[in-house]
Coordinates of C-alpha atoms in Angstrom, one line a residue:
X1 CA 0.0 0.0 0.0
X2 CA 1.2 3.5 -1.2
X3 CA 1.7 6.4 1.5
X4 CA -1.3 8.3 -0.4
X5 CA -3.4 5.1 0.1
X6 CA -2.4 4.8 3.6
X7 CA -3.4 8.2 4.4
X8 CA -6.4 8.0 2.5
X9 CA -7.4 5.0 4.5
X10 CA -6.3 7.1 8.0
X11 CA -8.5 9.9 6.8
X12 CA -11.6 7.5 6.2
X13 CA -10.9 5.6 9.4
X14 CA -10.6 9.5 11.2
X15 CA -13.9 10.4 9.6
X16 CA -15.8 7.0 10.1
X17 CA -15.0 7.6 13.8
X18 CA -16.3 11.4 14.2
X19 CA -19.5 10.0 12.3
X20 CA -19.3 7.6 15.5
X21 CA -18.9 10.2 18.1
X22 CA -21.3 12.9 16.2
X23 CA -23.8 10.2 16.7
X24 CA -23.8 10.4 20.2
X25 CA -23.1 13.6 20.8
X26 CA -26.5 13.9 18.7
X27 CA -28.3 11.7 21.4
X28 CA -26.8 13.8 24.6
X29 CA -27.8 17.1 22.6
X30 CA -31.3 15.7 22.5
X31 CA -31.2 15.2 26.3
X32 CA -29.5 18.2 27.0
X33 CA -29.7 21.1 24.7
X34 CA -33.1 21.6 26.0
X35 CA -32.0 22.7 29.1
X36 CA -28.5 23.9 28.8
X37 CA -27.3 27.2 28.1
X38 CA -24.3 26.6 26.1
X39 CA -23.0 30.2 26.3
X40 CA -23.4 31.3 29.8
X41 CA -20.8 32.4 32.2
X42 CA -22.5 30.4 34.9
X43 CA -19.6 27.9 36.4
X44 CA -22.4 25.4 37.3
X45 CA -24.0 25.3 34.0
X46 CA -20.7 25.7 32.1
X47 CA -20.0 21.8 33.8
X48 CA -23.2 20.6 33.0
X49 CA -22.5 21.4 29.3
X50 CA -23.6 19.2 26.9
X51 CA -19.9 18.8 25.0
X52 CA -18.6 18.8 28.6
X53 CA -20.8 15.5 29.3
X54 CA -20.0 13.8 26.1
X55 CA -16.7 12.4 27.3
X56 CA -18.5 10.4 29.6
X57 CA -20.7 8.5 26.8
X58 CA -19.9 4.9 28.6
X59 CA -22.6 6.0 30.6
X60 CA -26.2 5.2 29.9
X61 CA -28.0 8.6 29.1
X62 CA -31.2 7.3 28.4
X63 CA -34.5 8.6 30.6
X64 CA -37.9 7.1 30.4
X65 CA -38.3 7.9 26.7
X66 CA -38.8 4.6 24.7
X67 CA -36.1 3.9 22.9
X68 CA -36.0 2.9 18.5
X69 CA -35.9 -0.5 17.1
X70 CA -32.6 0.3 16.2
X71 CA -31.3 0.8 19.8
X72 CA -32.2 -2.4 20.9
X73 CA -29.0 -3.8 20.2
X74 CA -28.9 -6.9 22.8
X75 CA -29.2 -10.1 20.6
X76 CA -28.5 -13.0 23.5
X77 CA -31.5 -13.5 26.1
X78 CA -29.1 -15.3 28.2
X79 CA -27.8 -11.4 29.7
X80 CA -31.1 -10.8 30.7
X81 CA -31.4 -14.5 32.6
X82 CA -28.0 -13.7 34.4
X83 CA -29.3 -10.3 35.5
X84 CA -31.9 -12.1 37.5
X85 CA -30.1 -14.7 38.2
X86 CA -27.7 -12.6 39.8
X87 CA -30.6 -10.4 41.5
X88 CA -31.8 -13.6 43.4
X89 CA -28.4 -15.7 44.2
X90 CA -27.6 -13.6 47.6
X91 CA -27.7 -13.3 51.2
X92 CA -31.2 -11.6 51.5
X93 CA -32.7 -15.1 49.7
X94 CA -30.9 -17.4 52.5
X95 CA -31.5 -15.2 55.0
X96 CA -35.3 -15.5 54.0
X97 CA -35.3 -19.2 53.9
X98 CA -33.9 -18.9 57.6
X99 CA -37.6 -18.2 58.5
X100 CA -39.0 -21.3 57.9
X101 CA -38.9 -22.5 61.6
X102 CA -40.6 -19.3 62.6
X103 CA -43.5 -20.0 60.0
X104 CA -43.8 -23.9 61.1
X105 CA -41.8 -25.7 58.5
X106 CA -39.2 -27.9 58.8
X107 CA -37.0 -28.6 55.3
X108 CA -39.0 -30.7 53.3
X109 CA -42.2 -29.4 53.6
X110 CA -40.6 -25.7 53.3
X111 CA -38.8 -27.1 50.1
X112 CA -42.1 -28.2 48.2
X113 CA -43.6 -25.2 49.0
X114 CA -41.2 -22.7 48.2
X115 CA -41.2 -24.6 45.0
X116 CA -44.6 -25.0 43.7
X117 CA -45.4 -21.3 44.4
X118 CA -42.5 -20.4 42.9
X119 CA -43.1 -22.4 39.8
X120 CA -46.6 -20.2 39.3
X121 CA -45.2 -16.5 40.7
X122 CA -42.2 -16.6 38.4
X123 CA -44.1 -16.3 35.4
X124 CA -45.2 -13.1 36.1
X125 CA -42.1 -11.4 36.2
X126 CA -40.9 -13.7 32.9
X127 CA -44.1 -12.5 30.7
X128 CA -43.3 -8.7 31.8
X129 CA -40.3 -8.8 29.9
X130 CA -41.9 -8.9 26.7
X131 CA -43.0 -5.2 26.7
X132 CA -39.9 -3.7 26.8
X133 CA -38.9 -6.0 24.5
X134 CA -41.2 -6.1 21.9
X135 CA -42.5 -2.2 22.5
X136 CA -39.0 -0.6 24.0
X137 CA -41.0 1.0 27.0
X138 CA -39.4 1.5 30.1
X139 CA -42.1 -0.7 32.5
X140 CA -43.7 2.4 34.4
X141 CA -44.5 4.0 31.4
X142 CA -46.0 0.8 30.1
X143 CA -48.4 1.2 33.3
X144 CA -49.5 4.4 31.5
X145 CA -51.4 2.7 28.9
X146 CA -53.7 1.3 31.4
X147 CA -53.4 3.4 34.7
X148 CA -53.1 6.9 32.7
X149 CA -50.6 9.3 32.7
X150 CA -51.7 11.0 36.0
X151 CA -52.7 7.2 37.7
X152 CA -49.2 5.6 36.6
X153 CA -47.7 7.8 39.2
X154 CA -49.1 5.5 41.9
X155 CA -47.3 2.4 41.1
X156 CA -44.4 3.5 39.8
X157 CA -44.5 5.3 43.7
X158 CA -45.2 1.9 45.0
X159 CA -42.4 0.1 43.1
X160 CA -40.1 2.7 44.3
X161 CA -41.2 2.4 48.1
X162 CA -40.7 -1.2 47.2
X163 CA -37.2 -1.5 46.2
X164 CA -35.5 1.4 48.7
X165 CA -37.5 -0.8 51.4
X166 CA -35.8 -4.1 49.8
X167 CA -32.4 -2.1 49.1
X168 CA -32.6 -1.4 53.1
X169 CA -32.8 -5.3 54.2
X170 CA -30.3 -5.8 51.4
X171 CA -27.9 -3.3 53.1
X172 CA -28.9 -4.6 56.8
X173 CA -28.2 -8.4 56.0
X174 CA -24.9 -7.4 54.3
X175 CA -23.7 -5.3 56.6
X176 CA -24.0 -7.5 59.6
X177 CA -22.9 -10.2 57.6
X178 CA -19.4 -8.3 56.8
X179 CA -19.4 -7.7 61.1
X180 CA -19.5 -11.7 61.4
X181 CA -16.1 -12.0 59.4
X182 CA -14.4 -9.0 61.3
X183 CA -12.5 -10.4 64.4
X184 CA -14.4 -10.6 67.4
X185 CA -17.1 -8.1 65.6
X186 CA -14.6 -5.3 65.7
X187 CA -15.7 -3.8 62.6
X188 CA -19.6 -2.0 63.1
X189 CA -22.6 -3.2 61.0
X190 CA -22.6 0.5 59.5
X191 CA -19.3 0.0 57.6
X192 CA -20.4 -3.4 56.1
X193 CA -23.6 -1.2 55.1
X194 CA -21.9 1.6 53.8
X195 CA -19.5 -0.4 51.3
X196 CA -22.5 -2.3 49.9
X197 CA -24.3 0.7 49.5
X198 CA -21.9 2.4 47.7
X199 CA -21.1 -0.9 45.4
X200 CA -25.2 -0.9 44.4
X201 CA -24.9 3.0 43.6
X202 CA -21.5 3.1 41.4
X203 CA -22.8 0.4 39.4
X204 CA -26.3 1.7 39.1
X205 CA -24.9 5.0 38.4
X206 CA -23.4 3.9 35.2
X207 CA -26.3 2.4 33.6
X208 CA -27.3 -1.3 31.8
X209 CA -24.6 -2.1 30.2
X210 CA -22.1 -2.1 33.1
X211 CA -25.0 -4.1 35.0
X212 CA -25.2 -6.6 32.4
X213 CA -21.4 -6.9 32.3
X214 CA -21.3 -7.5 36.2
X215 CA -24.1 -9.4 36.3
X216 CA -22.7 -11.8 33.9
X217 CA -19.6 -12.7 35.7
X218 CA -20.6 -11.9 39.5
X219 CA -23.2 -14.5 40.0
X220 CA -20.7 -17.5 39.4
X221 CA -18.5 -16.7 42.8
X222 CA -21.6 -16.5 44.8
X223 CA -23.0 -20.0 43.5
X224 CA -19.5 -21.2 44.0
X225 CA -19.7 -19.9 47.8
X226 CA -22.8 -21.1 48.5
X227 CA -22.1 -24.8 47.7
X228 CA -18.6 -24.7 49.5
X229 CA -21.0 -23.3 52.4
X230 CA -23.6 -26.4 51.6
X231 CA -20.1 -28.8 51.5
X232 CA -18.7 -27.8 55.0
X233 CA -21.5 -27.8 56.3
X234 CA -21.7 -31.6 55.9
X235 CA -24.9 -34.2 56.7
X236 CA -25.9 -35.7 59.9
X237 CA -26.9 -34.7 63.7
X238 CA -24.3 -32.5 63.7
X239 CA -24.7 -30.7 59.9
X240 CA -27.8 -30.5 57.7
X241 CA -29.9 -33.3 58.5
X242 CA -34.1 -33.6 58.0
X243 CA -36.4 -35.4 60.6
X244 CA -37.6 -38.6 59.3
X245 CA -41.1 -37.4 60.3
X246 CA -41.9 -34.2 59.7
X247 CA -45.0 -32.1 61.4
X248 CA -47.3 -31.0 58.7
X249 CA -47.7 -27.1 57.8
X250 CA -51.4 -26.3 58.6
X251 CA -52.6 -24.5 55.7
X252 CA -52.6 -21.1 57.3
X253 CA -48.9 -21.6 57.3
X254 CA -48.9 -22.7 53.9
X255 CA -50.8 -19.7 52.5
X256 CA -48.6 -17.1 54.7
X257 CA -45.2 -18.6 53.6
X258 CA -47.2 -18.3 49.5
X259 CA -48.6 -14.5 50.2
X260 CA -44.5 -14.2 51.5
X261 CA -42.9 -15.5 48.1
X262 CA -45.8 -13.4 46.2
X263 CA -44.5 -10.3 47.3
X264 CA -40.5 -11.6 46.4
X265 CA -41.5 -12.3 43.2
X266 CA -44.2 -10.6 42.0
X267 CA -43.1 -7.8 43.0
X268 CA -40.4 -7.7 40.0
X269 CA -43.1 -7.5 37.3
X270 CA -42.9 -3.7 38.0
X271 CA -39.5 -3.7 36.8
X272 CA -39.1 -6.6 34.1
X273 CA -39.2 -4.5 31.2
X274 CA -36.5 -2.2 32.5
X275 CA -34.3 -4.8 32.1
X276 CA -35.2 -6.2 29.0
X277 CA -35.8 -3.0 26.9
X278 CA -32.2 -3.0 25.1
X279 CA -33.3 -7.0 24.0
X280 CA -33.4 -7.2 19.9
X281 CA -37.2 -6.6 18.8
X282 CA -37.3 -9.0 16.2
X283 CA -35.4 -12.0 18.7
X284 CA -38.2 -14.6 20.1
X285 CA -40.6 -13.5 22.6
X286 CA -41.2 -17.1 23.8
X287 CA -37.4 -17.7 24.2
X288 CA -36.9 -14.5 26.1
X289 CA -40.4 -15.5 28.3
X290 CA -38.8 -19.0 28.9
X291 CA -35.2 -18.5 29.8
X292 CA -36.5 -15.5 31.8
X293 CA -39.1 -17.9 33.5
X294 CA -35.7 -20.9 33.9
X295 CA -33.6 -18.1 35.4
X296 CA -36.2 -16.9 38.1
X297 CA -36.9 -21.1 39.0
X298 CA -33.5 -21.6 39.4
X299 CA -32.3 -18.8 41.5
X300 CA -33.7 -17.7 44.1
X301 CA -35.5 -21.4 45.2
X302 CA -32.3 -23.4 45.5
X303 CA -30.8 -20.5 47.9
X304 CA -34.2 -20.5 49.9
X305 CA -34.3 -23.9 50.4
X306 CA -30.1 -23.8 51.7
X307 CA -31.3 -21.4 54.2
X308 CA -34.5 -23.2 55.6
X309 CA -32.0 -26.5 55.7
X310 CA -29.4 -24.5 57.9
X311 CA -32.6 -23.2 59.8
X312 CA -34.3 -26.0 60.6
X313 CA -30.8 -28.2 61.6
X314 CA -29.7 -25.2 63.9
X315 CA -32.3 -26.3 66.1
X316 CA -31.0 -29.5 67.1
X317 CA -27.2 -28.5 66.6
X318 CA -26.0 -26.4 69.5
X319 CA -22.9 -24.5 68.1
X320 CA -25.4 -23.5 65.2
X321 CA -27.9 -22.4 67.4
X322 CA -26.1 -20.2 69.5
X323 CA -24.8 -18.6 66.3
X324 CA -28.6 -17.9 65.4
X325 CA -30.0 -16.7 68.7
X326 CA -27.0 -14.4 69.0
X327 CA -27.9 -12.7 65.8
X328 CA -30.9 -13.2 63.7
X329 CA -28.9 -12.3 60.4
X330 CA -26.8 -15.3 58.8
X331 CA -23.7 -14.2 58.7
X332 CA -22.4 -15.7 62.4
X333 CA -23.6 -19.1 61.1
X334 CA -22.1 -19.1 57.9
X335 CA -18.9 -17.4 59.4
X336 CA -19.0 -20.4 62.1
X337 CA -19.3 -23.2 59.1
X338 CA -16.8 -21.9 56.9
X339 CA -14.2 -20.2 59.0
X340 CA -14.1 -22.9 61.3
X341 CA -13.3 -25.9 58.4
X342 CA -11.3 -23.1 55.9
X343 CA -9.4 -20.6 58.1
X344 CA -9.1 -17.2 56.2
X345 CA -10.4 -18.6 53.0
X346 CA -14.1 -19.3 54.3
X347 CA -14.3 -15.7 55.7
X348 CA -13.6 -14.7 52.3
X349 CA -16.2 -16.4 51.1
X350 CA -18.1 -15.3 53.5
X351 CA -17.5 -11.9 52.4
X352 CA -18.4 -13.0 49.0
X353 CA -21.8 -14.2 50.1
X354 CA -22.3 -10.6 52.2
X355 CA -21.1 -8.5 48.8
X356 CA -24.1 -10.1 46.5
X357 CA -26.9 -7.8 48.2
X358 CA -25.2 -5.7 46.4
X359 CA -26.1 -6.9 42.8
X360 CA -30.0 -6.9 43.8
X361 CA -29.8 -3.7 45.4
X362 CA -28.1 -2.1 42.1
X363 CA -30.7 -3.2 39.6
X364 CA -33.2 -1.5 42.2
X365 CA -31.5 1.5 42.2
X366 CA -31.0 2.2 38.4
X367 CA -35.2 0.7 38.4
X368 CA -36.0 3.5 41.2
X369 CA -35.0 6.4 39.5
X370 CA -36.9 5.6 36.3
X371 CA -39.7 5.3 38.7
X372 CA -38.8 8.7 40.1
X373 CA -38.7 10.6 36.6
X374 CA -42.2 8.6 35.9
X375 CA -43.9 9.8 38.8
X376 CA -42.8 13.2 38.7
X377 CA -42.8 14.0 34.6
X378 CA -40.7 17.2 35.0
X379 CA -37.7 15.4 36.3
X380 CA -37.4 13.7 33.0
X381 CA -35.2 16.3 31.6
X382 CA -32.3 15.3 34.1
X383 CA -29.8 12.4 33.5
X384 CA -30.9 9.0 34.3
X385 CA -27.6 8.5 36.0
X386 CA -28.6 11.3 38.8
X387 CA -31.0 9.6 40.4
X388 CA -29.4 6.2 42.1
X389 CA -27.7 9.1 44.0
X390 CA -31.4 10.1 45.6
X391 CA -32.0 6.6 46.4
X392 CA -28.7 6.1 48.1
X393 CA -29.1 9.2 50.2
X394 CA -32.5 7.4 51.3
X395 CA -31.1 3.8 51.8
X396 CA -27.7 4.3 53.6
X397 CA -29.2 6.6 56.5
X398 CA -32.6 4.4 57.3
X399 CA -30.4 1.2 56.9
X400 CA -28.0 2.5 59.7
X401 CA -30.7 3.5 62.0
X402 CA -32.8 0.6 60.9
X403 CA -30.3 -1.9 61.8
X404 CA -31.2 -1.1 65.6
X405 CA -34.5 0.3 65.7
X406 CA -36.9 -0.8 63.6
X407 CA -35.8 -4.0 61.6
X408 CA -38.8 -5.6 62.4
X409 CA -41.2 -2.7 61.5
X410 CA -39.5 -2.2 58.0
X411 CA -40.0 -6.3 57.4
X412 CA -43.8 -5.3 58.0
X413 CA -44.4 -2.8 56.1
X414 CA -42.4 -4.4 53.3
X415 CA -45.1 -7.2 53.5
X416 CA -47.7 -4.8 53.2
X417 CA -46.4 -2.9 50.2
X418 CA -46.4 -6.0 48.4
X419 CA -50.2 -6.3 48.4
X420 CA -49.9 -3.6 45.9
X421 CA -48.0 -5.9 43.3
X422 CA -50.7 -8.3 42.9
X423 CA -53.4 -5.8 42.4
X424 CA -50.6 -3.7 39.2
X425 CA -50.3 -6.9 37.7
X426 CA -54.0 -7.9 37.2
X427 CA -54.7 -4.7 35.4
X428 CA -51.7 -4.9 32.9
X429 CA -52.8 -8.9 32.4
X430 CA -56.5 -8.1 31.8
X431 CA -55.6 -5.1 29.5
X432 CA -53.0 -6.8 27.4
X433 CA -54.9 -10.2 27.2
X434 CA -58.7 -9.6 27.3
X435 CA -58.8 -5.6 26.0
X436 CA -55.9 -5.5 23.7
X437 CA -56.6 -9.5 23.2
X438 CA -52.8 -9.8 23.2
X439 CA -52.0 -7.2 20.2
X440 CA -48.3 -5.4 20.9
X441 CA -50.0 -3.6 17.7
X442 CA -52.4 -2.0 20.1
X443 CA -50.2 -0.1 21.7
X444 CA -49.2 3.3 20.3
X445 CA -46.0 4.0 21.2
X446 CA -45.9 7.6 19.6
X447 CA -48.5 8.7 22.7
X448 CA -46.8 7.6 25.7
X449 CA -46.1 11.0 26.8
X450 CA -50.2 13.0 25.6
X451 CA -52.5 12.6 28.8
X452 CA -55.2 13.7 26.2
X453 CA -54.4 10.3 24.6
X454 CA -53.8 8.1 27.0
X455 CA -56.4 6.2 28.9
X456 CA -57.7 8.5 31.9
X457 CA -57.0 5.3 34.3
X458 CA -60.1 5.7 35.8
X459 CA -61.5 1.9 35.6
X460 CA -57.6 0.7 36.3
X461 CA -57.4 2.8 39.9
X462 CA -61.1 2.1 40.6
X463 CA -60.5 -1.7 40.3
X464 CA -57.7 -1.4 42.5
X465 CA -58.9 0.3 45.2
X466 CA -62.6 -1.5 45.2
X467 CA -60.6 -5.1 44.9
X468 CA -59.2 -3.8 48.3
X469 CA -62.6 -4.9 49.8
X470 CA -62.0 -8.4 49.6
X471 CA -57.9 -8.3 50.0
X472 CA -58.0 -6.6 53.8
X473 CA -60.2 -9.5 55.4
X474 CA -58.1 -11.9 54.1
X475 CA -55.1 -10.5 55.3
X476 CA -52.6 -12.6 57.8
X477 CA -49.9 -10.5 59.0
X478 CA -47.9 -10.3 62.1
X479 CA -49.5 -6.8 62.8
X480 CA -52.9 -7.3 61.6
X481 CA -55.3 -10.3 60.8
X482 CA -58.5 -9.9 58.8
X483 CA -61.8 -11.7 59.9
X484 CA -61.6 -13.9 57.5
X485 CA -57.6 -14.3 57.0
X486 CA -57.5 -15.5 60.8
X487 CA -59.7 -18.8 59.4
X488 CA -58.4 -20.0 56.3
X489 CA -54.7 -18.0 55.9
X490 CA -53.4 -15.2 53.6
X491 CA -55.1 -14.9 50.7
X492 CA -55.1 -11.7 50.1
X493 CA -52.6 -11.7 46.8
X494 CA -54.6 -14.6 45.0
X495 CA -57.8 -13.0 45.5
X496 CA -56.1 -9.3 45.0
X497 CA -55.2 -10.6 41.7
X498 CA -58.1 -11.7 40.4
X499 CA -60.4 -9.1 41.8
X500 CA -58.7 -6.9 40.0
X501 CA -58.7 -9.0 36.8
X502 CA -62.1 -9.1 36.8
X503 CA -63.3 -5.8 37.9
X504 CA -61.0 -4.2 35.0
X505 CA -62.3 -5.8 32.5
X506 CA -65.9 -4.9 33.1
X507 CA -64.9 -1.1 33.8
X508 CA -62.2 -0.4 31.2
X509 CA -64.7 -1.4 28.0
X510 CA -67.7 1.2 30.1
X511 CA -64.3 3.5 30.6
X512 CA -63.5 3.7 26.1
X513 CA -66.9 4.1 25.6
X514 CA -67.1 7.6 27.7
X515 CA -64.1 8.9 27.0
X516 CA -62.9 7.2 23.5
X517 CA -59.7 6.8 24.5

């Protein structure tokens, strides 16, 4: 090759890559020209200048607009499995299966439990995935089209409150977990809480792609962990062991431990398409529905069921149980199993175990602030990246205070908000499947942002709120019991859900006739 074709070639290279750069700078001048004052002598707004921003383009920009076909660049529906995978393989999951002696289980029973609810609340989140996918929605403003633009606000609200209330037990569990592996407990539960915390915002801050690069690597150490934890622990009267007969569950126990997983589970429909937005539109829904339904299985269960097994054997296992009565979180016991067989090298798995909150409370944080910018429509105009720094300033100081005060008040009203979740997803299921008779053509993309287009919601929040009749009696918490709930168990998700169902699609068809919309 000649020098001129050489530099030709440089040139064509030099220019192929401004194209490149152009074409984002385009996309950050859409977010921020808006709002920026390019000339002004203001220091402040000088830094938030859109050519000062564009060096940081690794950074996902994106608000709650929906995005083109021709953004949805992920081709592999394995990313999004891993992303939940690595969302439900973590401390917060064992230390949840530690309550099965508290709700009357032993293992086994626990174990088919856990599992057959499990098999039926998991498809909820899975099916959720397809609207971002197939309709490039963020999932709040997917809620739109049935709740309306000034009803959507609710549970995108709710789904907030949710995951800052989850990030908090997240930050709790890890936290004391990291004391456990300090010597003696020298190091304070706020330190542990503080470094996961901060983990869960830098990734969050940075966006999906970092999250899906994380979350397909970070998962594997943790599963690794918890088996070596499994391993040492070892079988018989003095490791994991079952009772050859076990006392049945009454089915008040049954139902509480099902309303329990409801709210783990169904809870991430309010997020699924934020997650699986960037996923190729013309890929297969049913593969993305069915790895997504095999990653949720698979997950979170096997972890549940590790920590009802170390639960139930602490019980007849002294060391164990004074390890547990101690401290209610699992990181003495599974410091005491691995430390004591490993040395130095079971604490650090140990810490391993402790550092996964971390990958559920990041995918809630970059999921909370789409929910704030939903909720509150002016805040669209700011970065994306801007808000996971709200919802740490909320998480780190309640987890602190809430590690001492009120743990157990923040555990109930988790349980409560998760009513909520039942009642969001049979709207969106009755609109999509009986209204829209499962047509992604029905949806109009182009009007996700025109109140005067939208459905007014009214039939979505009135179904909601009158479904409420029938969900408080059969309530069966801690803090209150319903009339009927006190007889027959929790049932207020099932019946939530299907209220609603059924309520919406007799008022939404009476609700397009008034307003033709």
């Amino acid at each position: 090759m000649t020098r001129q074709e050489k530099e030709q070639t440089h040139a064509e290279a030099e220019e192929h890559g401004e194209h490149g750069r152009t074409s984002m700078g385009e996309k950050l001048d859409q977010v921020l020209e808006p709002h920026l004052d390019e000339k002004s002598d203001n220091k402040l707004v000088g830094m938030l200048n859109k050519r000062h921003w564009r060096r940081f383009a690794w950074l996902e920009w994106g608000n709650i607009d929906p995005i083109k076909p021709e953004e949805q660049q992920m081709r592999h529906p394995y990313v999004i499995a891993l992303i939940w995978v690595s969302m439900n393989l973590n401390v917060l999951s064992f230390s949840t299966g530690m309550v099965a002696p508290d709700m009357g289980f032993e293992f086994r029973y626990f174990s088919y439990t856990t599992l057959g609810f499990l098999i039926g609340w998991a498809i909820f989140p899975a099916a959720f995935t397809i609207f971002g996918h197939k309709l490039g929605m963020r999932q709040m403003v997917h809620a739109r089209y049935s709740f309306g633009y000034f009803g959507a606000p609710v549970p995108a609200l709710l789904t907030a409150l949710t995951g800052l209330g989850y990030g908090i037990l997240n930050a709790i569990v890890a936290g004391e977990t990291l004391q456990a592996v300090s010597p003696h407990g020298s190091m304070s539960a706020t330190v542990g809480i503080v470094i996961v915390t901060v983990m869960a915002l830098a990734v969050s801050f940075c966006g999906i792609r970092v999250l899906n690069v994380l979350d397909m690597v970070f998962w594997l150490p943790v599963l690794i962990s918890f088996a070596i934890l499994a391993g040492e622990a070892k079988t018989g009267p003095e490791g994991l062991h079952v009772l050859p007969q076990e006392p049945r569950p009454t089915a008040r126990n049954v139902l509480g431990l099902g309303s329990l997983l409801s709210g783990f589970y169904v809870s991430y429909a309010s997020m699924s398409s934020d997650i699986s937005m960037y996923y190729h539109r013309d890929r297969s829904s049913w593969l993305l529905f069915v790895i997504s339904w095999i990653a949720l299985l698979f997950s979170a269960p096997p972890i549940l069921m590790l920590g009802a097994a170390f639960a139930t054997s602490s019980q007849r296992v002294p060391a164990w149980n004074d390890a547990v009565s101690n401290n209610p979180s699992p990181g003495p016991l599974m410091n005491l199993v691995l430390s004591t067989h490993l040395g130095n090298f079971g604490k650090f798995l140990t810490v391993l175990i402790a550092l996964s909150a971390a990958s559920n409370m990041m995918t809630s944080f970059y999921s909370i602030g789409l929910c704030f910018q939903t909720a509150l429509p002016p805040l669209r105009i700011l970065p994306r990246f801007l808000f996971p720094l709200a919802a740490t300033a909320i998480v780190l100081p309640l987890a602190i205070v809430g590690q001492t005060s009120f743990y157990s008040t923040l555990s109930n009203f988790l349980s409560v908000i998760g009513y909520w979740s039942a009642l969001y997803v049979g709207v969106v299921i009755a609109d999509f499947v009986v209204i829209r008779r499962c047509r992604m053509s029905s949806y109009d993309v182009s009007i996700w942002n025109d109140w005067r287009q939208l459905p007014p919601g009214i039939a979505a929040m009135t179904s909601c709120v009158l479904s409420l009749g029938l969900v408080v009696p059969f309530m069966d918490q801690a803090w209150f019991t319903g009339p009927l709930g006190k007889h027959v168990g929790d049932l207020g998700f099932e019946l939530g859900l299907a209220v609603t169902f059924v309520l919406y699609c007799v008022l939404r068809p009476v609700e397009q006739r008034l307003f033709r919309r």
